[in-house]
Short mmCIF file of C-alpha atoms in Angstrom, two decimals:
data_model
loop_
_atom_site.label_atom_id
_atom_site.label_comp_id
_atom_site.label_asym_id
_atom_site.label_seq_id
_atom_site.Cartn_x
_atom_site.Cartn_y
_atom_site.Cartn_z
CA MET A 1052 0.00 0.00 0.00
CA SER A 1053 1.51 3.29 -1.06
CA ARG A 1054 1.95 6.00 1.59
CA VAL A 1055 -0.19 9.12 1.10
CA THR A 1056 2.02 12.18 0.79
CA LYS A 1057 0.74 15.17 2.72
CA PRO A 1058 0.72 18.47 0.84
CA PRO A 1059 3.45 20.89 1.96
CA ARG A 1060 2.36 23.08 4.85
CA ILE A 1061 1.53 26.70 4.07
CA PRO A 1062 3.26 29.11 6.52
CA SER A 1063 0.73 30.72 8.83
CA TYR A 1064 -0.27 34.33 9.41
CA ARG A 1065 0.92 35.29 12.94
CA LEU A 1066 1.24 38.17 15.39
CA HIS A 1067 4.73 39.57 16.06
CA ARG A 1068 4.10 40.67 19.66
CA PRO A 1069 6.95 43.16 20.13
CA SER A 1070 5.81 45.25 17.15
CA GLY A 1071 2.10 44.45 16.84
CA GLN A 1072 2.77 43.60 13.20
CA ALA A 1073 1.42 40.63 11.29
CA VAL A 1074 4.21 38.32 10.14
CA VAL A 1075 4.70 35.20 8.04
CA THR A 1076 7.92 33.17 7.92
CA LEU A 1077 8.96 32.24 4.39
CA SER A 1078 12.10 30.16 3.82
CA GLY A 1079 13.23 30.91 7.35
CA ARG A 1080 12.82 34.68 7.06
CA ASP A 1081 10.12 36.81 8.67
CA VAL A 1082 8.11 38.99 6.31
CA TYR A 1083 6.19 41.81 8.02
CA LEU A 1084 2.75 42.56 6.64
CA GLY A 1085 1.44 45.62 8.48
CA PRO A 1086 -0.67 45.98 11.64
CA HIS A 1087 -1.97 42.60 12.77
CA GLY A 1088 -5.62 41.86 12.09
CA THR A 1089 -6.16 44.47 9.38
CA ASP A 1090 -7.55 43.69 5.94
CA GLU A 1091 -4.38 45.13 4.43
CA SER A 1092 -2.15 42.74 6.38
CA HIS A 1093 -4.27 39.73 5.35
CA ALA A 1094 -4.09 40.84 1.71
CA ALA A 1095 -0.32 41.24 2.03
CA TYR A 1096 -0.13 37.74 3.50
CA GLU A 1097 -2.02 36.24 0.56
CA ARG A 1098 0.18 38.12 -1.91
CA GLU A 1099 3.50 37.19 -0.25
CA VAL A 1100 2.57 33.52 0.07
CA ALA A 1101 1.31 33.36 -3.53
CA GLU A 1102 4.53 34.91 -4.87
CA TRP A 1103 6.62 32.62 -2.67
CA LEU A 1104 4.80 29.50 -3.91
CA ALA A 1105 5.01 30.65 -7.53
CA ASN A 1106 8.76 31.09 -7.08
CA GLY A 1107 9.20 27.49 -5.95
CA ARG A 1108 8.98 28.25 -2.24
CA ARG A 1109 11.81 30.74 -2.54
CA HIS A 1110 11.93 34.49 -2.33
CA SER A 1111 14.38 37.14 -3.37
CA MET A 1112 14.56 39.09 -0.13
CA PRO A 1113 18.04 40.43 0.71
CA ASP A 1114 20.00 39.24 3.73
CA ASP A 1115 18.92 42.23 5.80
CA ALA A 1116 15.39 43.18 6.73
CA GLU A 1117 13.86 45.21 3.91
CA GLY A 1118 12.66 47.95 6.21
CA GLY A 1119 9.36 48.33 4.40
CA MET A 1120 7.44 49.72 7.37
CA SER A 1121 7.13 53.45 7.90
CA VAL A 1122 8.90 55.44 10.60
CA ASN A 1123 5.52 55.94 12.30
CA GLU A 1124 4.98 52.17 12.42
CA LEU A 1125 8.49 51.59 13.77
CA VAL A 1126 8.01 54.21 16.49
CA LEU A 1127 4.67 52.67 17.49
CA ALA A 1128 6.26 49.23 17.73
CA TYR A 1129 9.24 50.56 19.68
CA TRP A 1130 6.97 52.42 22.09
CA ARG A 1131 5.38 49.14 23.18
CA HIS A 1132 8.86 48.01 24.15
CA VAL A 1133 9.60 51.33 25.90
CA GLU A 1134 6.47 51.09 28.05
CA VAL A 1135 7.56 47.71 29.38
CA TYR A 1136 11.32 48.23 29.61
CA TYR A 1137 11.67 51.76 31.00
CA VAL A 1138 9.89 51.32 34.31
CA LYS A 1139 11.17 52.28 37.75
CA GLY A 1140 9.47 51.13 40.93
CA GLY A 1141 6.45 49.94 38.97
CA ALA A 1142 5.89 53.34 37.34
CA PRO A 1143 7.06 54.81 34.02
CA SER A 1144 10.58 56.19 34.39
CA SER A 1145 11.59 59.69 33.34
CA GLU A 1146 13.40 58.10 30.39
CA GLN A 1147 10.00 57.42 28.79
CA CYS A 1148 9.32 61.16 28.59
CA LEU A 1149 12.73 61.81 27.05
CA ILE A 1150 12.25 59.07 24.46
CA ARG A 1151 8.81 60.41 23.59
CA SER A 1152 10.19 63.93 23.09
CA ALA A 1153 13.00 62.68 20.86
CA LEU A 1154 10.84 60.44 18.69
CA ARG A 1155 8.10 63.06 18.38
CA ARG A 1156 10.56 65.38 16.67
CA PHE A 1157 11.79 62.72 14.25
CA ARG A 1158 8.42 61.29 13.27
CA GLY A 1159 6.95 64.79 12.99
CA LEU A 1160 9.22 65.34 10.01
CA TYR A 1161 9.70 61.83 8.62
CA GLY A 1162 6.80 59.76 9.98
CA ASP A 1163 5.64 58.61 6.55
CA MET A 1164 9.13 57.73 5.33
CA VAL A 1165 10.03 54.06 4.83
CA VAL A 1166 12.57 53.09 7.50
CA GLY A 1167 14.79 51.43 4.93
CA GLU A 1168 15.28 54.82 3.26
CA VAL A 1169 16.37 56.72 6.39
CA THR A 1170 19.91 58.09 6.11
CA PRO A 1171 22.19 60.30 8.21
CA ARG A 1172 20.79 63.26 6.25
CA GLU A 1173 17.39 62.93 7.92
CA LEU A 1174 18.91 62.56 11.38
CA LYS A 1175 21.12 65.62 10.91
CA THR A 1176 18.15 67.63 9.64
CA VAL A 1177 16.17 66.84 12.78
CA ARG A 1178 19.23 67.66 14.88
CA HIS A 1179 19.57 71.03 13.14
CA LEU A 1180 15.93 71.84 13.94
CA MET A 1181 16.56 70.97 17.59
CA ILE A 1182 19.43 73.45 17.64
CA GLU A 1183 17.20 76.08 15.99
CA GLU A 1184 14.60 75.30 18.66
CA GLY A 1185 17.11 76.44 21.28
CA LEU A 1186 17.72 73.08 22.93
CA SER A 1187 21.06 72.74 24.69
CA ARG A 1188 23.89 70.68 23.23
CA PRO A 1189 23.61 67.87 25.84
CA THR A 1190 19.85 67.70 25.27
CA VAL A 1191 20.29 67.53 21.50
CA ASN A 1192 22.90 64.78 21.81
CA GLY A 1193 20.64 62.86 24.17
CA TYR A 1194 17.66 63.08 21.82
CA VAL A 1195 19.76 61.97 18.84
CA SER A 1196 21.02 58.97 20.84
CA ARG A 1197 17.43 58.01 21.68
CA ILE A 1198 16.38 58.21 18.03
CA VAL A 1199 19.28 55.95 17.07
CA ALA A 1200 18.31 53.56 19.89
CA CYS A 1201 14.86 53.19 18.29
CA PHE A 1202 16.45 52.09 15.01
CA ARG A 1203 18.87 49.80 16.86
CA TRP A 1204 15.88 48.06 18.44
CA GLY A 1205 14.34 47.83 14.98
CA VAL A 1206 17.43 46.01 13.72
CA GLU A 1207 17.25 43.59 16.65
CA GLU A 1208 13.64 42.84 15.74
CA CYS A 1209 14.42 42.48 12.01
CA LEU A 1210 12.34 45.55 11.20
CA VAL A 1211 15.18 47.79 10.00
CA PRO A 1212 18.11 46.99 7.68
CA THR A 1213 21.46 46.97 9.45
CA THR A 1214 22.80 49.41 6.86
CA VAL A 1215 20.37 52.06 8.13
CA LEU A 1216 21.69 51.71 11.68
CA GLU A 1217 25.29 51.84 10.47
CA GLY A 1218 24.55 55.12 8.72
CA LEU A 1219 22.85 56.69 11.75
CA ARG A 1220 25.68 55.63 14.04
CA ALA A 1221 28.09 57.51 11.78
CA VAL A 1222 26.53 60.80 12.94
CA ARG A 1223 28.89 62.01 15.65
CA GLY A 1224 27.70 63.81 18.76
CA LEU A 1225 28.06 67.57 19.00
CA ARG A 1226 31.29 68.58 20.75
CA ARG A 1227 31.48 71.35 23.33
CA GLY A 1228 32.34 74.65 21.67
CA ARG A 1229 32.26 73.15 18.17
CA SER A 1230 28.62 73.54 17.24
CA GLN A 1231 25.92 76.18 17.14
CA ALA A 1232 23.99 74.44 19.92
CA ARG A 1233 23.48 76.31 23.17
CA GLU A 1234 25.81 75.30 25.99
CA THR A 1235 24.42 74.79 29.48
CA ALA A 1236 25.81 76.59 32.49
CA PRO A 1237 27.16 74.32 35.23
CA ILE A 1238 24.89 73.79 38.24
CA ARG A 1239 25.93 76.16 41.02
CA PRO A 1240 25.26 75.83 44.75
CA VAL A 1241 22.36 77.86 46.09
CA ALA A 1242 23.23 80.16 48.97
CA VAL A 1243 22.08 78.80 52.32
CA GLU A 1244 20.64 82.24 53.11
CA VAL A 1245 18.33 82.00 50.08
CA VAL A 1246 17.21 78.52 51.11
CA GLU A 1247 16.53 79.68 54.67
CA ALA A 1248 14.43 82.58 53.35
CA THR A 1249 12.41 80.18 51.20
CA LEU A 1250 11.75 77.46 53.78
CA PRO A 1251 9.04 79.22 55.88
CA LEU A 1252 7.01 79.87 52.72
CA LEU A 1253 7.00 76.27 51.49
CA PRO A 1254 4.41 73.61 52.35
CA ALA A 1255 5.67 71.75 55.43
CA VAL A 1256 6.34 68.52 53.52
CA VAL A 1257 8.34 70.32 50.82
CA ALA A 1258 10.33 72.20 53.45
CA ALA A 1259 11.19 68.87 55.09
CA MET A 1260 12.34 67.48 51.73
CA VAL A 1261 14.57 70.51 51.20
CA ARG A 1262 16.16 70.14 54.65
CA VAL A 1263 16.75 66.41 54.14
CA GLN A 1264 18.50 67.16 50.85
CA LEU A 1265 20.52 69.96 52.40
CA PHE A 1266 21.66 67.74 55.29
CA THR A 1267 22.43 64.64 53.20
CA GLY A 1268 23.32 65.77 49.67
CA MET A 1269 20.97 63.21 48.12
CA ARG A 1270 19.56 63.76 44.64
CA PRO A 1271 16.05 65.21 44.12
CA GLY A 1272 14.84 61.90 42.69
CA GLU A 1273 16.13 60.07 45.75
CA VAL A 1274 14.29 62.25 48.25
CA CYS A 1275 11.09 62.00 46.17
CA ALA A 1276 11.25 58.20 45.90
CA MET A 1277 12.37 57.40 49.47
CA THR A 1278 10.28 54.76 51.28
CA THR A 1279 10.37 53.48 54.87
CA GLY A 1280 11.32 50.05 53.58
CA GLU A 1281 14.56 51.49 52.17
CA LEU A 1282 15.67 52.92 55.53
CA ASP A 1283 17.96 51.09 57.93
CA MET A 1284 17.01 52.87 61.16
CA ARG A 1285 19.43 51.08 63.47
CA GLY A 1286 22.09 53.09 65.24
CA ASP A 1287 22.64 56.81 65.60
CA VAL A 1288 23.06 57.23 61.84
CA TRP A 1289 20.32 55.84 59.63
CA VAL A 1290 21.18 54.60 56.16
CA TYR A 1291 18.95 55.03 53.12
CA VAL A 1292 19.57 52.38 50.44
CA PRO A 1293 17.57 53.30 47.30
CA ARG A 1294 16.46 50.38 45.18
CA GLU A 1295 16.67 52.59 42.10
CA HIS A 1296 19.35 55.21 41.57
CA LYS A 1297 21.53 56.81 38.90
CA ASN A 1298 24.14 54.02 38.74
CA ALA A 1299 21.88 51.03 39.50
CA HIS A 1300 22.13 49.77 35.91
CA HIS A 1301 25.91 49.50 36.39
CA GLY A 1302 25.41 47.19 39.37
CA LEU A 1303 26.72 49.80 41.82
CA GLY A 1304 25.16 50.13 45.26
CA ARG A 1305 24.12 53.42 46.83
CA ALA A 1306 23.95 54.08 50.57
CA ILE A 1307 23.07 57.51 51.98
CA PRO A 1308 23.83 58.14 55.67
CA ILE A 1309 21.22 60.19 57.52
CA GLY A 1310 22.50 62.09 60.53
CA PRO A 1311 20.55 63.55 63.48
CA LYS A 1312 19.35 66.71 61.72
CA ALA A 1313 17.97 64.88 58.68
CA ARG A 1314 16.60 62.11 60.91
CA LYS A 1315 14.58 64.69 62.85
CA GLU A 1316 13.01 65.94 59.61
CA LEU A 1317 12.17 62.40 58.51
CA ALA A 1318 10.71 61.25 61.82
CA ALA A 1319 7.37 62.99 61.29
CA TYR A 1320 6.87 61.41 57.87
CA VAL A 1321 8.02 57.79 58.27
CA ARG A 1322 5.12 55.56 57.16
CA THR A 1323 3.85 52.16 58.22
CA ASP A 1324 3.38 51.27 54.55
CA LEU A 1325 6.96 50.23 53.79
CA GLY A 1326 6.58 50.67 50.02
CA ALA A 1327 4.86 54.08 49.95
CA PRO A 1328 6.82 57.28 49.31
CA ILE A 1329 7.63 58.95 52.62
CA PHE A 1330 6.98 62.45 51.30
CA GLN A 1331 3.52 62.90 49.77
CA PRO A 1332 1.66 66.09 48.76
CA ASP A 1333 -1.15 67.45 50.87
CA ASN A 1334 -4.16 65.71 49.34
CA ARG A 1335 -6.85 68.02 50.69
CA ARG A 1336 -7.35 69.64 47.29
CA GLY A 1337 -7.87 66.23 45.68
CA ARG A 1338 -5.47 66.91 42.83
CA ARG A 1339 -3.43 63.76 43.35
CA ARG A 1340 -4.44 60.28 44.41
CA ALA A 1341 -3.48 59.35 47.95
CA GLY A 1342 -0.31 57.30 48.12
CA LEU A 1343 1.42 59.12 45.29
CA GLY A 1344 4.68 60.87 46.09
CA TYR A 1345 6.21 63.97 44.60
CA THR A 1346 7.92 63.79 41.24
CA THR A 1347 11.12 65.75 40.71
CA GLN A 1348 9.08 68.06 38.47
CA SER A 1349 6.32 68.77 41.02
CA TYR A 1350 8.92 69.16 43.78
CA GLY A 1351 10.84 71.70 41.71
CA ARG A 1352 7.66 73.55 40.73
CA ALA A 1353 6.66 73.95 44.38
CA ILE A 1354 9.95 75.72 45.10
CA LYS A 1355 9.86 77.83 41.94
CA ARG A 1356 6.30 78.99 42.66
CA VAL A 1357 7.20 80.19 46.15
CA CYS A 1358 10.36 81.95 44.96
CA ASP A 1359 8.42 83.81 42.27
CA GLU A 1360 5.62 84.82 44.63
CA ALA A 1361 8.06 86.09 47.27
CA GLY A 1362 10.44 87.77 44.84
CA LEU A 1363 13.30 85.50 45.89
CA PRO A 1364 16.01 84.31 43.48
CA ARG A 1365 14.91 81.13 41.74
CA TRP A 1366 16.74 77.95 42.70
CA THR A 1367 16.24 74.24 42.04
CA PRO A 1368 16.49 71.06 44.14
CA ASN A 1369 19.56 70.03 42.14
CA GLN A 1370 21.45 72.99 43.58
CA LEU A 1371 21.00 71.71 47.15
CA ARG A 1372 23.26 68.77 46.41
CA HIS A 1373 25.99 71.16 45.29
CA THR A 1374 25.48 73.33 48.36
CA ARG A 1375 25.99 70.30 50.60
CA ALA A 1376 29.08 69.30 48.61
CA THR A 1377 30.57 72.78 49.05
CA GLU A 1378 30.00 72.74 52.81
CA VAL A 1379 31.42 69.25 53.31
CA ARG A 1380 34.43 69.97 51.12
CA ARG A 1381 35.18 73.12 53.11
CA GLU A 1382 34.89 71.41 56.50
CA PHE A 1383 36.02 67.82 55.86
CA GLY A 1384 37.93 67.82 52.56
CA LEU A 1385 37.44 66.72 48.96
CA ASP A 1386 37.44 62.96 49.62
CA ALA A 1387 34.74 63.34 52.26
CA ALA A 1388 32.59 65.36 49.84
CA GLY A 1389 32.91 62.59 47.24
CA ALA A 1390 31.95 59.99 49.83
CA VAL A 1391 28.89 61.94 50.96
CA LEU A 1392 27.64 62.47 47.40
CA GLY A 1393 28.26 58.84 46.47
CA HIS A 1394 30.51 59.66 43.54
CA ALA A 1395 31.57 56.36 42.00
CA LYS A 1396 33.56 55.05 39.08
CA LEU A 1397 32.74 51.72 37.55
CA GLU A 1398 36.08 50.33 38.70
CA THR A 1399 35.47 51.29 42.36
CA THR A 1400 36.21 48.29 44.58
CA GLN A 1401 33.92 46.97 47.28
CA VAL A 1402 36.58 47.74 49.91
CA TYR A 1403 36.76 51.37 48.79
CA ALA A 1404 32.95 51.63 48.79
CA GLU A 1405 32.78 50.35 52.38
CA ARG A 1406 35.44 52.83 53.52
CA ALA A 1407 33.66 55.68 51.74
CA LEU A 1408 30.41 54.79 53.51
CA GLU A 1409 32.13 54.97 56.90
CA VAL A 1410 33.53 58.40 56.01
CA ALA A 1411 30.09 59.56 54.88
CA LYS A 1412 28.50 58.24 58.08
CA ASP A 1413 31.01 60.14 60.19
CA VAL A 1414 30.26 63.35 58.28
CA ALA A 1415 26.51 62.76 58.72
CA ARG A 1416 26.98 62.11 62.42
CA ARG A 1417 28.83 65.39 62.86
CA SER A 1418 27.01 67.72 60.46
CA GLY A 1419 23.93 66.03 58.97
#
């Protein structure tokens, strides 16, 4: 009895989850068909499969992805990745806002362009418009890097030809003093006298945040995100160990000693909910849901508003860290200032980190 030969299987129409695109795999290569579930993507599937069958189950696609989707479609697919990847403490990180701003500028000009046709010319045009917009050189460089990162992700997902990414990577960052982009002034310390004049005018919780920063040198984001569960309250010097911080992605730890002055400010706000932000806005006006802490933006706005109303010089929470550094450097020396601020290089050893923490604790005990 002769064996019945089954007809060759027809590759199926599928969903590519990272991009939301419909996809079919032909001869081991993914062919993207447009947004999944649309009539257009089903028609593209029928066409691609028919051409593939007519060509003897072969196709003439090049080694790289063809990059047939538009920039708008790529950005939409990448944004799904961004929403999952750039999360801090269960909430969208500030990086999401920066990525959105960068991509908005690029797709605003070239959204309908096929990604496979994007060249350094388009990237440099968008960069020039950013400079004309008055953005600072570091901001422009950061936005350009985020645009390139979108295309790099597209290459990883076989949505963008590698040649496109190679071209975009050839665009060098703007160098200080060698471009028309605005340079930023370095962050200066704010005078303690100005801070003291501002404090009585601030909401009590914001005033406490300012004092904690002034006594510890922690970053604005760290004081906003601090929770009771991150505090080691044993001993005369507490230690705040943020789960998320500037160098966390490098695997570096961060420990912030909290001396008696800062501890006194914190005592009234320590919460029984170990995961809730310690400092939360007054909710009597109902503008924010209970349990939500300050963001660095809302914290800064609270200070700016009071300064403007009182006719005081404007200052920002970032300046408090520099004020603390100046005071510690004057009283205890440069190494002590570095230890208090948690300055770290990637090659810093564990032994050095432990010694630095002891120095920082001693400074906190005596002046924080």
